[in-house]
Short mmCIF file of C-alpha atoms and ligand atoms in Angstrom, two decimals:
data_model
loop_
_atom_site.label_atom_id
_atom_site.label_comp_id
_atom_site.label_asym_id
_atom_site.label_seq_id
_atom_site.Cartn_x
_atom_site.Cartn_y
_atom_site.Cartn_z
CA MET A 2 0.73 0.46 0.19
CA SER A 3 1.87 2.48 1.18
CA GLU A 4 5.47 3.18 0.69
CA PRO A 5 7.87 4.10 3.61
CA THR A 6 7.53 8.10 5.13
CA GLN A 7 10.93 9.89 4.63
CA PRO A 8 13.62 9.07 7.46
CA ALA A 9 12.15 9.99 11.17
CA PRO A 10 14.37 12.12 12.74
CA ASP A 11 15.11 10.99 16.10
CA GLU A 12 12.31 10.75 18.18
CA SER A 13 12.68 9.72 21.46
CA PRO A 14 10.27 10.56 24.48
CA GLY A 15 13.60 12.96 25.73
CA GLN A 16 13.52 15.33 22.32
CA PRO A 17 12.35 18.72 21.88
CA ASP A 18 9.60 18.29 18.88
CA GLY A 19 10.52 20.62 16.61
CA ASP A 20 8.38 23.45 14.75
CA GLU A 21 10.93 23.71 11.65
CA LEU A 22 9.98 19.81 11.47
CA PRO A 23 6.79 19.43 8.04
CA ARG A 24 3.10 19.27 9.38
CA PRO A 25 2.24 16.27 7.31
CA PRO A 26 0.43 16.12 4.53
CA GLY A 27 -3.06 15.30 3.12
CA PRO A 28 -5.16 16.10 0.62
CA ASP A 29 -7.46 19.88 -0.13
CA GLY A 30 -11.14 20.15 1.25
CA LEU A 31 -14.02 22.19 0.61
CA PRO A 32 -14.14 25.27 2.82
CA VAL A 33 -16.65 24.87 5.69
CA PHE A 34 -16.80 20.48 5.18
CA GLY A 35 -13.34 19.64 4.77
CA ASN A 36 -13.55 16.23 3.73
CA VAL A 37 -15.61 14.54 4.94
CA HIS A 38 -17.78 14.74 2.15
CA THR A 39 -15.79 11.75 1.19
CA LEU A 40 -15.45 9.85 4.48
CA ALA A 41 -19.52 9.78 4.55
CA ASP A 42 -19.37 8.33 1.10
CA ASP A 43 -17.06 5.36 2.81
CA ALA A 44 -15.55 5.92 5.92
CA PHE A 45 -12.77 2.22 5.01
CA ALA A 46 -12.38 3.32 0.67
CA PHE A 47 -11.15 6.80 1.90
CA TYR A 48 -8.92 5.87 5.04
CA GLU A 49 -7.16 3.21 3.13
CA ARG A 50 -6.86 6.23 0.43
CA LEU A 51 -5.35 8.43 2.48
CA SER A 52 -2.57 5.96 3.06
CA SER A 53 -1.55 4.25 0.40
CA GLU A 54 -1.35 8.64 -0.99
CA TYR A 55 0.02 10.17 2.28
CA GLY A 56 2.08 7.55 4.14
CA GLY A 57 1.76 6.31 7.65
CA VAL A 58 0.48 10.22 9.19
CA ALA A 59 -1.97 11.66 6.63
CA ARG A 60 -3.80 14.92 7.72
CA TYR A 61 -7.84 15.46 7.19
CA ASP A 62 -10.14 18.06 8.29
CA VAL A 63 -13.70 17.41 9.61
CA PHE A 64 -16.23 20.24 9.52
CA GLY A 65 -12.68 22.30 10.40
CA THR A 66 -11.68 20.33 13.10
CA GLU A 67 -8.50 19.58 12.23
CA ALA A 68 -7.80 15.14 12.74
CA TYR A 69 -4.17 12.50 11.74
CA LEU A 70 -4.30 9.14 10.10
CA LEU A 71 -2.05 6.93 12.21
CA THR A 72 -0.97 4.42 10.17
CA ASP A 73 2.75 3.63 10.54
CA PRO A 74 2.52 0.91 13.85
CA GLU A 75 6.00 2.94 15.05
CA ALA A 76 3.16 5.75 15.08
CA VAL A 77 1.01 3.08 16.79
CA ARG A 78 3.14 1.79 19.38
CA ARG A 79 5.05 5.83 20.52
CA VAL A 80 1.38 6.51 20.86
CA LEU A 81 -0.66 3.47 23.20
CA VAL A 82 3.34 2.41 24.32
CA ASP A 83 6.30 4.88 24.22
CA ASP A 84 4.68 7.39 24.99
CA HIS A 85 1.11 6.39 26.65
CA GLY A 86 1.30 9.64 28.58
CA ARG A 87 1.62 12.72 26.81
CA TYR A 88 -2.26 11.61 24.65
CA VAL A 89 -5.31 11.45 26.50
CA LYS A 90 -8.69 9.94 24.78
CA GLY A 91 -10.00 13.95 24.09
CA ALA A 92 -13.45 15.15 22.85
CA MET A 93 -13.78 12.88 19.76
CA PRO A 94 -14.83 9.57 22.46
CA GLN A 95 -16.88 12.08 24.23
CA GLU A 96 -18.79 13.66 22.40
CA GLN A 97 -19.76 9.77 21.14
CA LEU A 98 -20.27 8.23 23.23
CA GLY A 99 -20.31 10.34 26.61
CA SER A 100 -23.62 10.33 27.05
CA LEU A 101 -23.92 6.72 27.12
CA LEU A 102 -20.55 5.63 29.04
CA GLY A 103 -20.11 8.60 32.02
CA GLU A 104 -16.69 8.14 33.13
CA GLY A 105 -16.25 4.86 33.01
CA LEU A 106 -13.48 3.52 32.16
CA PHE A 107 -13.25 3.38 29.09
CA LEU A 108 -13.90 7.38 28.67
CA ALA A 109 -11.64 8.21 32.09
CA GLU A 110 -8.69 10.15 32.15
CA GLY A 111 -5.85 10.31 34.60
CA GLU A 112 -6.05 8.83 38.15
CA GLN A 113 -9.71 8.50 37.63
CA TRP A 114 -9.23 6.04 35.25
CA ARG A 115 -6.83 4.25 37.11
CA GLY A 116 -8.06 3.71 40.19
CA GLN A 117 -11.78 2.12 38.69
CA ARG A 118 -8.58 0.15 36.01
CA ASP A 119 -7.06 -1.04 39.04
CA ALA A 120 -9.90 -1.43 41.11
CA VAL A 121 -12.40 -4.55 37.93
CA ARG A 122 -8.02 -5.85 37.01
CA SER A 123 -8.65 -8.80 39.10
CA ALA A 124 -12.37 -9.39 36.74
CA PHE A 125 -10.52 -10.27 34.58
CA PHE A 126 -7.06 -12.58 35.46
CA ARG A 127 -7.09 -15.95 33.58
CA GLU A 128 -9.62 -17.95 35.99
CA ARG A 129 -11.90 -15.75 36.72
CA ILE A 130 -12.64 -15.59 32.55
CA GLU A 131 -12.33 -19.61 32.42
CA ALA A 132 -14.87 -19.26 35.16
CA TYR A 133 -17.05 -17.11 32.69
CA GLY A 134 -16.70 -20.54 30.17
CA ASP A 135 -18.96 -22.66 31.06
CA SER A 136 -22.37 -20.10 30.24
CA MET A 137 -19.87 -18.82 27.04
CA VAL A 138 -20.60 -22.85 25.87
CA ASN A 139 -23.87 -22.93 27.30
CA HIS A 140 -25.64 -20.32 25.53
CA ALA A 141 -23.39 -20.84 22.28
CA ARG A 142 -25.28 -24.77 22.90
CA ALA A 143 -28.29 -23.45 23.03
CA THR A 144 -28.34 -20.57 19.70
CA ALA A 145 -27.64 -24.02 18.39
CA ASP A 146 -30.73 -25.98 19.41
CA GLY A 147 -31.90 -22.82 18.39
CA TRP A 148 -30.85 -23.79 14.67
CA ASP A 149 -32.90 -26.00 12.61
CA ASP A 150 -31.28 -28.58 9.35
CA GLY A 151 -31.05 -26.61 6.07
CA GLU A 152 -32.20 -23.21 7.45
CA ILE A 153 -31.19 -20.18 7.01
CA VAL A 154 -30.06 -17.95 9.99
CA ASP A 155 -28.95 -14.70 10.38
CA VAL A 156 -25.85 -15.11 12.42
CA HIS A 157 -25.06 -11.62 13.16
CA GLU A 158 -28.41 -11.30 14.08
CA ALA A 159 -27.88 -14.34 16.23
CA ALA A 160 -24.17 -13.67 17.41
CA THR A 161 -25.23 -10.35 18.95
CA ASP A 162 -27.46 -12.02 20.87
CA TYR A 163 -25.29 -14.96 22.35
CA ALA A 164 -23.34 -11.72 23.49
CA PHE A 165 -25.36 -10.58 25.06
CA ALA A 166 -26.66 -13.41 26.45
CA VAL A 167 -23.13 -13.94 27.50
CA LEU A 168 -21.96 -10.79 29.15
CA ALA A 169 -24.93 -9.45 30.80
CA GLU A 170 -24.41 -13.49 32.90
CA SER A 171 -20.78 -12.74 33.15
CA LEU A 172 -21.80 -8.97 34.23
CA LEU A 173 -25.23 -9.95 36.74
CA GLY A 174 -24.14 -13.09 37.38
CA ASP A 175 -28.68 -14.82 38.78
CA ASP A 176 -29.71 -11.06 38.79
CA VAL A 177 -29.97 -11.67 34.28
CA ASP A 178 -33.33 -12.48 35.04
CA ALA A 179 -34.71 -8.82 36.43
CA ALA A 180 -32.12 -6.86 33.99
CA ARG A 181 -33.02 -8.16 30.86
CA GLY A 182 -34.86 -6.52 29.88
CA THR A 183 -34.09 -3.42 30.20
CA ALA A 184 -30.80 -4.19 29.83
CA ARG A 185 -31.92 -5.30 25.79
CA ALA A 186 -34.61 -1.99 25.34
CA ALA A 187 -31.55 -0.21 25.69
CA ALA A 188 -28.99 -1.56 23.63
CA GLU A 189 -31.94 -1.87 20.65
CA SER A 190 -32.53 1.59 21.52
CA ILE A 191 -28.47 2.29 21.20
CA THR A 192 -28.04 0.39 17.97
CA GLU A 193 -30.81 2.78 16.36
CA ARG A 194 -29.14 5.92 17.70
CA PHE A 195 -25.97 5.30 15.86
CA ASP A 196 -27.16 3.83 12.63
CA THR A 197 -24.99 5.08 10.23
CA SER A 198 -27.89 5.32 7.82
CA ARG A 199 -30.44 7.09 9.88
CA LEU A 200 -28.99 10.96 9.18
CA SER A 201 -30.71 11.98 12.35
CA SER A 202 -27.96 10.23 14.00
CA PHE A 203 -25.19 13.70 12.83
CA LEU A 204 -27.83 16.14 14.66
CA PRO A 205 -25.63 16.84 17.95
CA ASP A 206 -27.20 15.67 20.16
CA TRP A 207 -28.98 18.11 21.45
CA VAL A 208 -31.10 18.08 19.40
CA PRO A 209 -34.04 16.39 20.93
CA THR A 210 -35.52 13.53 17.71
CA PRO A 211 -38.07 11.07 19.37
CA THR A 212 -34.87 8.36 18.34
CA ARG A 213 -32.41 10.34 20.89
CA ARG A 214 -35.98 10.48 23.66
CA ARG A 215 -36.33 6.63 23.45
CA TYR A 216 -32.07 6.95 23.28
CA HIS A 217 -32.22 8.45 26.76
CA ARG A 218 -34.94 7.36 28.31
CA ARG A 219 -34.82 3.39 27.71
CA ILE A 220 -30.61 4.61 28.76
CA ASP A 221 -32.40 6.29 32.19
CA ALA A 222 -33.85 3.63 32.25
CA LEU A 223 -31.33 0.98 32.77
CA ARG A 224 -29.21 2.53 34.62
CA GLY A 225 -32.36 3.24 37.54
CA THR A 226 -32.94 -1.15 37.38
CA ILE A 227 -28.11 -1.53 37.98
CA ARG A 228 -29.13 1.29 40.70
CA ASP A 229 -31.99 -1.48 42.07
CA LEU A 230 -29.86 -4.59 42.04
CA VAL A 231 -26.36 -2.73 43.90
CA ALA A 232 -28.41 -2.46 46.33
CA GLU A 233 -29.71 -5.14 46.31
CA ARG A 234 -25.86 -7.10 46.09
CA ARG A 235 -25.55 -4.33 49.30
CA ALA A 236 -28.44 -5.77 51.31
CA ALA A 237 -27.48 -9.16 50.70
CA GLY A 238 -24.06 -8.53 52.01
CA PRO A 239 -21.86 -7.30 49.08
CA ALA A 240 -17.80 -9.69 48.43
CA ALA A 241 -15.14 -9.03 50.93
CA THR A 242 -12.03 -7.26 47.94
CA PRO A 243 -13.43 -7.44 44.74
CA ALA A 244 -11.02 -10.69 43.98
CA ASP A 245 -13.62 -12.60 45.76
CA ALA A 246 -16.57 -11.57 43.19
CA ASP A 247 -18.51 -13.89 41.34
CA ASP A 248 -18.90 -11.75 38.87
CA LEU A 249 -18.66 -8.05 36.57
CA LEU A 250 -21.23 -6.62 39.12
CA GLY A 251 -19.62 -7.87 42.24
CA THR A 252 -16.09 -6.52 41.82
CA LEU A 253 -17.54 -2.55 40.96
CA VAL A 254 -20.10 -3.34 44.42
CA ALA A 255 -17.08 -4.25 46.42
CA ALA A 256 -14.64 -1.89 44.47
CA ALA A 257 -17.32 0.79 45.37
CA GLU A 258 -17.73 -0.67 48.92
CA ILE A 259 -13.99 -0.28 50.04
CA GLY A 260 -13.99 3.14 48.40
CA ALA A 261 -11.48 2.66 44.90
CA ILE A 262 -14.86 3.79 43.47
CA ASP A 263 -17.38 6.50 43.51
CA GLU A 264 -21.16 5.28 42.83
CA ASP A 265 -22.39 7.31 39.38
CA GLU A 266 -18.66 5.57 38.58
CA LEU A 267 -19.93 2.23 39.86
CA VAL A 268 -22.99 2.35 37.53
CA ASP A 269 -21.57 4.10 34.90
CA ASN A 270 -18.53 0.70 34.79
CA ALA A 271 -21.69 -2.17 34.57
CA VAL A 272 -23.15 0.16 31.52
CA THR A 273 -19.27 0.45 30.12
CA PHE A 274 -18.54 -3.01 29.93
CA LEU A 275 -22.44 -4.42 29.20
CA PHE A 276 -22.04 -2.19 25.56
CA ALA A 277 -17.96 -2.10 24.97
CA GLY A 278 -17.90 -5.81 25.27
CA HIS A 279 -21.08 -6.85 23.69
CA GLU A 280 -21.79 -5.66 20.05
CA THR A 281 -16.97 -6.03 19.50
CA SER A 282 -17.69 -9.31 20.90
CA ALA A 283 -20.74 -10.59 18.20
CA LEU A 284 -19.37 -8.69 15.88
CA GLY A 285 -15.20 -11.10 15.51
CA LEU A 286 -18.21 -14.19 16.32
CA THR A 287 -20.37 -12.63 12.98
CA TYR A 288 -16.93 -11.93 10.71
CA THR A 289 -14.76 -15.52 11.77
CA LEU A 290 -18.31 -17.24 10.97
CA TYR A 291 -18.64 -15.66 8.14
CA CYS A 292 -15.31 -15.95 6.80
CA LEU A 293 -15.11 -19.40 7.69
CA ALA A 294 -19.25 -19.51 5.61
CA GLY A 295 -16.67 -18.86 3.11
CA GLN A 296 -13.65 -20.87 2.85
CA PRO A 297 -15.31 -24.79 3.38
CA ALA A 298 -11.62 -26.58 3.50
CA VAL A 299 -10.52 -24.63 6.58
CA GLN A 300 -13.81 -24.81 7.77
CA ASP A 301 -13.40 -28.35 8.05
CA ARG A 302 -9.85 -28.14 9.36
CA VAL A 303 -11.02 -26.42 12.54
CA ARG A 304 -14.12 -28.91 12.70
CA THR A 305 -12.11 -31.99 12.29
CA GLU A 306 -10.09 -30.01 15.72
CA VAL A 307 -11.96 -29.10 17.99
CA ALA A 308 -14.19 -32.31 16.76
CA ALA A 309 -11.41 -34.68 18.52
CA LEU A 310 -11.69 -32.82 21.79
CA ASP A 311 -12.79 -35.52 23.94
CA GLY A 312 -13.52 -34.07 27.16
CA GLY A 313 -15.86 -31.50 24.88
CA VAL A 314 -15.22 -27.78 24.40
CA THR A 315 -13.95 -25.90 27.38
CA PRO A 316 -11.26 -22.87 27.80
CA SER A 317 -8.44 -24.55 28.72
CA VAL A 318 -8.43 -26.25 25.56
CA VAL A 319 -9.82 -23.87 22.76
CA ARG A 320 -6.38 -22.66 23.80
CA ASP A 321 -4.31 -25.03 22.71
CA CYS A 322 -6.60 -25.27 18.85
CA PRO A 323 -4.14 -23.60 17.01
CA THR A 324 -6.02 -24.11 13.83
CA LEU A 325 -8.99 -22.51 15.66
CA THR A 326 -7.03 -19.82 17.09
CA ALA A 327 -5.77 -18.73 13.77
CA ALA A 328 -9.37 -18.48 12.05
CA VAL A 329 -10.65 -16.14 14.93
CA ASP A 330 -6.94 -13.72 14.91
CA GLU A 331 -7.30 -14.02 10.53
CA ALA A 332 -11.31 -12.67 10.71
CA LEU A 333 -10.19 -9.83 13.75
CA ARG A 334 -7.27 -8.96 11.11
CA LEU A 335 -9.34 -9.03 7.96
CA TYR A 336 -12.57 -7.23 10.36
CA PRO A 337 -11.35 -5.81 12.98
CA PRO A 338 -15.31 -4.40 15.23
CA VAL A 339 -13.40 -1.48 16.12
CA HIS A 340 -12.38 -0.01 13.13
CA THR A 341 -10.80 3.04 14.77
CA PHE A 342 -10.24 4.89 17.44
CA PHE A 343 -9.07 8.11 19.35
CA ARG A 344 -6.61 10.12 21.34
CA GLU A 345 -5.94 13.24 21.78
CA PRO A 346 -1.68 14.92 22.37
CA THR A 347 -1.40 17.07 24.82
CA GLU A 348 1.52 19.35 23.81
CA PRO A 349 3.32 19.25 20.18
CA VAL A 350 4.50 15.81 19.52
CA THR A 351 6.68 13.85 17.00
CA LEU A 352 5.18 12.13 14.52
CA GLY A 353 5.86 10.04 11.86
CA GLY A 354 9.03 12.35 11.38
CA TYR A 355 6.33 15.23 11.73
CA ARG A 356 5.05 18.51 13.96
CA ILE A 357 1.44 17.36 15.37
CA PRO A 358 0.01 20.23 17.97
CA ALA A 359 -1.96 20.05 20.35
CA GLY A 360 -4.89 19.30 21.46
CA VAL A 361 -6.34 17.79 17.43
CA VAL A 362 -7.89 14.49 16.29
CA LEU A 363 -4.95 10.94 16.08
CA ASN A 364 -6.91 8.68 14.33
CA LEU A 365 -5.19 5.11 15.00
CA SER A 366 -6.52 2.85 12.75
CA PRO A 367 -6.33 -0.49 13.33
CA TRP A 368 -8.86 -1.45 9.54
CA THR A 369 -6.73 0.42 7.63
CA VAL A 370 -3.47 -0.97 9.14
CA HIS A 371 -4.85 -4.62 9.07
CA HIS A 372 -6.09 -4.12 4.92
CA ASP A 373 -1.82 -2.96 4.66
CA GLU A 374 0.59 -4.45 2.01
CA GLN A 375 3.49 -2.94 4.02
CA TRP A 376 2.49 -5.42 6.56
CA TRP A 377 0.03 -8.39 5.01
CA ASP A 378 0.18 -10.68 2.03
CA ASP A 379 -2.71 -11.04 0.12
CA PRO A 380 -4.83 -8.19 2.51
CA GLY A 381 -8.11 -8.49 1.43
CA CYS A 382 -7.57 -12.52 1.12
CA TYR A 383 -9.01 -14.55 4.61
CA ARG A 384 -5.62 -16.58 5.23
CA PRO A 385 -5.29 -18.72 9.11
CA ASP A 386 -2.82 -20.07 7.38
CA ARG A 387 -1.13 -16.99 7.50
CA TRP A 388 -1.14 -17.50 11.41
CA LEU A 389 0.07 -21.21 12.36
CA ARG A 390 3.85 -21.80 11.32
CA GLU A 391 5.68 -25.38 11.11
CA THR A 392 7.43 -26.33 14.56
CA ALA A 393 10.88 -28.78 13.86
CA ASP A 394 8.49 -32.00 14.69
CA GLY A 395 6.02 -31.07 11.61
CA THR A 396 2.95 -30.21 14.21
CA VAL A 397 1.44 -26.95 13.79
CA ARG A 398 1.26 -24.48 15.97
CA GLY A 399 -0.56 -20.85 16.45
CA ASP A 400 1.45 -17.77 17.27
CA ASP A 401 -0.74 -15.01 18.54
CA THR A 402 1.86 -12.54 17.89
CA ALA A 403 3.56 -13.74 14.77
CA GLY A 404 2.93 -15.42 11.99
CA PRO A 405 5.35 -16.88 8.54
CA ALA A 406 6.84 -13.45 8.78
CA VAL A 407 7.99 -13.39 12.25
CA GLY A 408 9.67 -11.00 13.49
CA GLN A 409 9.87 -9.43 10.20
CA ARG A 410 6.23 -7.08 10.74
CA PRO A 411 6.21 -4.80 13.66
CA GLU A 412 4.08 -5.17 16.07
CA TYR A 413 1.94 -2.82 15.78
CA ALA A 414 0.60 -4.19 12.37
CA TYR A 415 -2.15 -5.83 14.63
CA PHE A 416 -3.85 -3.80 16.92
CA PRO A 417 -7.64 -5.32 17.51
CA PHE A 418 -7.83 -5.06 20.82
CA GLY A 419 -5.06 -1.45 20.97
CA GLY A 420 -2.38 -0.99 23.12
CA GLY A 421 -0.68 -0.72 26.00
CA PRO A 422 -2.39 0.55 29.53
CA ARG A 423 -5.24 1.22 27.66
CA HIS A 424 -5.78 -2.00 25.72
CA CYS A 425 -8.21 -3.54 26.08
CA ILE A 426 -9.50 -5.14 29.69
CA GLY A 427 -11.84 -7.87 27.81
CA MET A 428 -9.80 -9.47 25.57
CA ARG A 429 -9.12 -11.97 27.06
CA PHE A 430 -12.68 -12.21 27.53
CA ALA A 431 -13.71 -11.32 23.86
CA ARG A 432 -10.53 -14.21 22.76
CA GLN A 433 -12.40 -16.84 25.07
CA GLU A 434 -15.85 -16.67 24.36
CA LEU A 435 -15.10 -16.65 20.27
CA ARG A 436 -12.90 -20.27 20.23
CA LEU A 437 -15.54 -22.03 22.95
CA ALA A 438 -18.87 -20.16 20.45
CA THR A 439 -17.08 -21.30 16.99
CA ALA A 440 -15.81 -24.55 18.38
CA THR A 441 -19.70 -24.85 20.17
CA LEU A 442 -21.26 -24.30 16.60
CA LEU A 443 -19.22 -26.19 14.66
CA ARG A 444 -19.38 -29.55 16.35
CA ARG A 445 -22.99 -29.38 15.30
CA PHE A 446 -23.37 -27.48 11.93
CA GLU A 447 -21.98 -27.21 9.05
CA LEU A 448 -21.59 -23.64 7.67
CA ASP A 449 -22.87 -22.32 3.53
CA ARG A 450 -22.38 -18.72 2.37
CA VAL A 451 -25.94 -17.17 1.74
CA THR A 452 -24.45 -14.03 1.76
CA GLU A 453 -22.27 -14.21 -0.76
CA ALA A 454 -20.38 -9.63 0.16
CA LEU A 455 -20.34 -8.32 2.85
CA SER A 456 -21.63 -5.11 2.55
CA LEU A 457 -20.16 -3.10 6.41
CA GLN A 458 -20.80 -0.20 7.72
CA ALA A 459 -18.47 2.18 9.38
CA SER A 460 -20.87 3.41 12.12
CA ALA A 461 -19.56 3.07 16.25
CA ASN A 462 -18.00 -0.75 15.30
CA THR A 463 -17.69 -2.34 12.13
CA ARG A 464 -20.88 -3.13 10.99
CA PRO A 465 -23.25 -5.69 9.17
CA ALA A 466 -25.09 -2.69 6.62
CA GLU A 467 -27.61 -6.59 5.85
CA PRO A 468 -28.41 -8.89 8.24
CA VAL A 469 -25.49 -10.94 7.21
CA ARG A 470 -27.37 -14.96 6.20
CA LEU A 471 -25.79 -18.48 5.99
CA ARG A 472 -27.04 -22.32 5.51
CA VAL A 473 -26.82 -24.86 8.04
CA ARG A 474 -26.30 -28.56 7.78
CA ALA A 475 -26.60 -30.18 10.97
CA ARG A 476 -24.35 -32.92 11.02
CA GLU A 477 -24.62 -36.17 12.91
CA ARG A 478 -24.20 -35.93 16.73
C1 HEM B 516 -13.60 -9.07 19.86
C2 HEM B 516 -14.03 -8.68 21.52
C3 HEM B 516 -13.59 -6.74 21.63
C4 HEM B 516 -12.77 -6.23 21.19
C5 HEM B 516 -12.87 -6.62 19.31
C6 HEM B 516 -12.10 -4.56 21.70
C7 HEM B 516 -11.61 -4.23 20.85
C8 HEM B 516 -10.97 -2.56 22.05
C9 HEM B 516 -9.88 -1.45 21.99
C10 HEM B 516 -9.73 -1.68 19.61
C11 HEM B 516 -10.60 -1.31 22.81
C12 HEM B 516 -9.16 0.45 22.44
C13 HEM B 516 -9.71 1.62 23.17
C14 HEM B 516 -8.94 2.76 23.47
O1 HEM B 516 -7.91 1.99 23.16
O2 HEM B 516 -9.10 3.67 22.71
C15 HEM B 516 -11.08 -1.67 24.11
C16 HEM B 516 -11.18 -1.24 25.04
C17 HEM B 516 -12.33 -1.08 25.36
N1 HEM B 516 -12.57 -2.71 26.11
FE1 HEM B 516 -12.42 -3.95 24.38
N2 HEM B 516 -13.48 -5.14 22.44
C18 HEM B 516 -13.88 -5.94 22.53
C19 HEM B 516 -14.30 -6.48 23.37
C20 HEM B 516 -14.69 -6.72 25.33
C21 HEM B 516 -15.28 -7.04 26.15
C22 HEM B 516 -16.06 -7.57 26.16
C23 HEM B 516 -15.08 -6.20 27.52
C24 HEM B 516 -15.97 -6.22 28.66
C25 HEM B 516 -16.01 -7.94 29.23
C26 HEM B 516 -14.29 -4.88 26.38
C27 HEM B 516 -13.81 -3.68 27.59
C28 HEM B 516 -13.45 -2.93 27.28
C29 HEM B 516 -13.26 -2.00 28.55
C30 HEM B 516 -13.84 -1.49 29.50
C31 HEM B 516 -12.08 -0.78 27.65
C32 HEM B 516 -11.55 0.49 27.64
C33 HEM B 516 -10.02 0.05 28.28
C34 HEM B 516 -9.77 1.62 28.66
O3 HEM B 516 -9.81 2.44 28.97
O4 HEM B 516 -8.62 0.57 30.82
N3 HEM B 516 -14.00 -4.42 24.96
N4 HEM B 516 -11.77 -3.28 23.70
#
């Protein structure tokens, strides 16, 4: 895709950021609108063109807001890892998601963010994630039980119901039934509110459209339900420490009891987990199943691997299934559920040899980097084998951080879960869930594509614009 940009000057964090460095190049835009017309037309194509024509740090403009697309993996690493202290999430995600996620983990900054991350981290330790495995498998079995031999299913709809059920149960444990109605209604309203095919989605948040009113009503109802559940947990006696709790809400209540988070943070985080964690996982499962349905030979290989699991499908055994793991990782490369996310430098910085002012929008785009020919051979092709390599004794192994180009591809040529201290806290949860659900479904069904070409929309996540239809054929049990 892009030619390497000009050699970067010394960018060590201690160096002053030189005013003499050039500003990044980019296309001309229209007065007032900037580049918004081409961006709205097809955001994925716009980002890929920007990167191939202008290199790893490219400038664009959205309604007068100065924005920079970062697709140089080295620059991405500097922002997320080496120099993360010089960046905040900034105004863009706050405007889009602030009314929903409040000051929960996804949007909090500085000390408030650190306190929250420390308070909930025990809920994402390996043992705790493994304990959610039964729920992940049971809900996948329930999905399979609902499918008839030969039926055409909308796999995006099925994956959304599945991921929502798993997350709601992990968050709320036995209280899930009490909250199912309000949580489901809120989830539907959020999808509607951010639907980019509706022009009203682009209006400022204060414009009271019927969709907006419904959205705010339902979010308020969900918050009310969560507050009631919190009161019940307190009455029943919360866990002594966050690490002793059985579910995410229990972790949050225990964290509030010891003063690690306050009451508003508790509710904001319950909402954050519910919504940061279910659509992304649903999309990951949708694209994994869709990709496998398009490649019967790969699908057969994954099935052979998981059909041989004598002890059934469990978190520890699926972790050791290299073809299954590669099938999931490759789907997250080709169709990263989070296509872009944002940062804002709090001071002038140097990236890729260019000067970037404070306060601008930096757009980090897994989508564009995952489709860059500099790092990926035939990037538009679904090829799980690129994640597998032969070992000396001839067995094939999965390797999460390296494919055939071990050591040649930069680390941040692949970052579906972000990176650095603010990487996705649910990554292990999501990867386990995707493996368990894919394994469970493939043991029961063969998948064929009915929808051949995916049409995608770049809303908050990488969503299918149309139903994704697969025909499911039951296997002998
Ligand atoms: C395939 C599924 C998923 C994908 C692709 C994904 C992707 C991401 C990405 C790219 C970020 C970083 C955003 C940034 O740096 O601005 C992130 C953060 C986050 N994710 Fe996920 N995610 C997934 C599943 C989950 C799940 C299952 C949960 C919860 C159970 C979750 C909760 C969060 C939270 C709370 C953050 C903010 C972390 C922080 O700032 O400290 N995600 N996710």
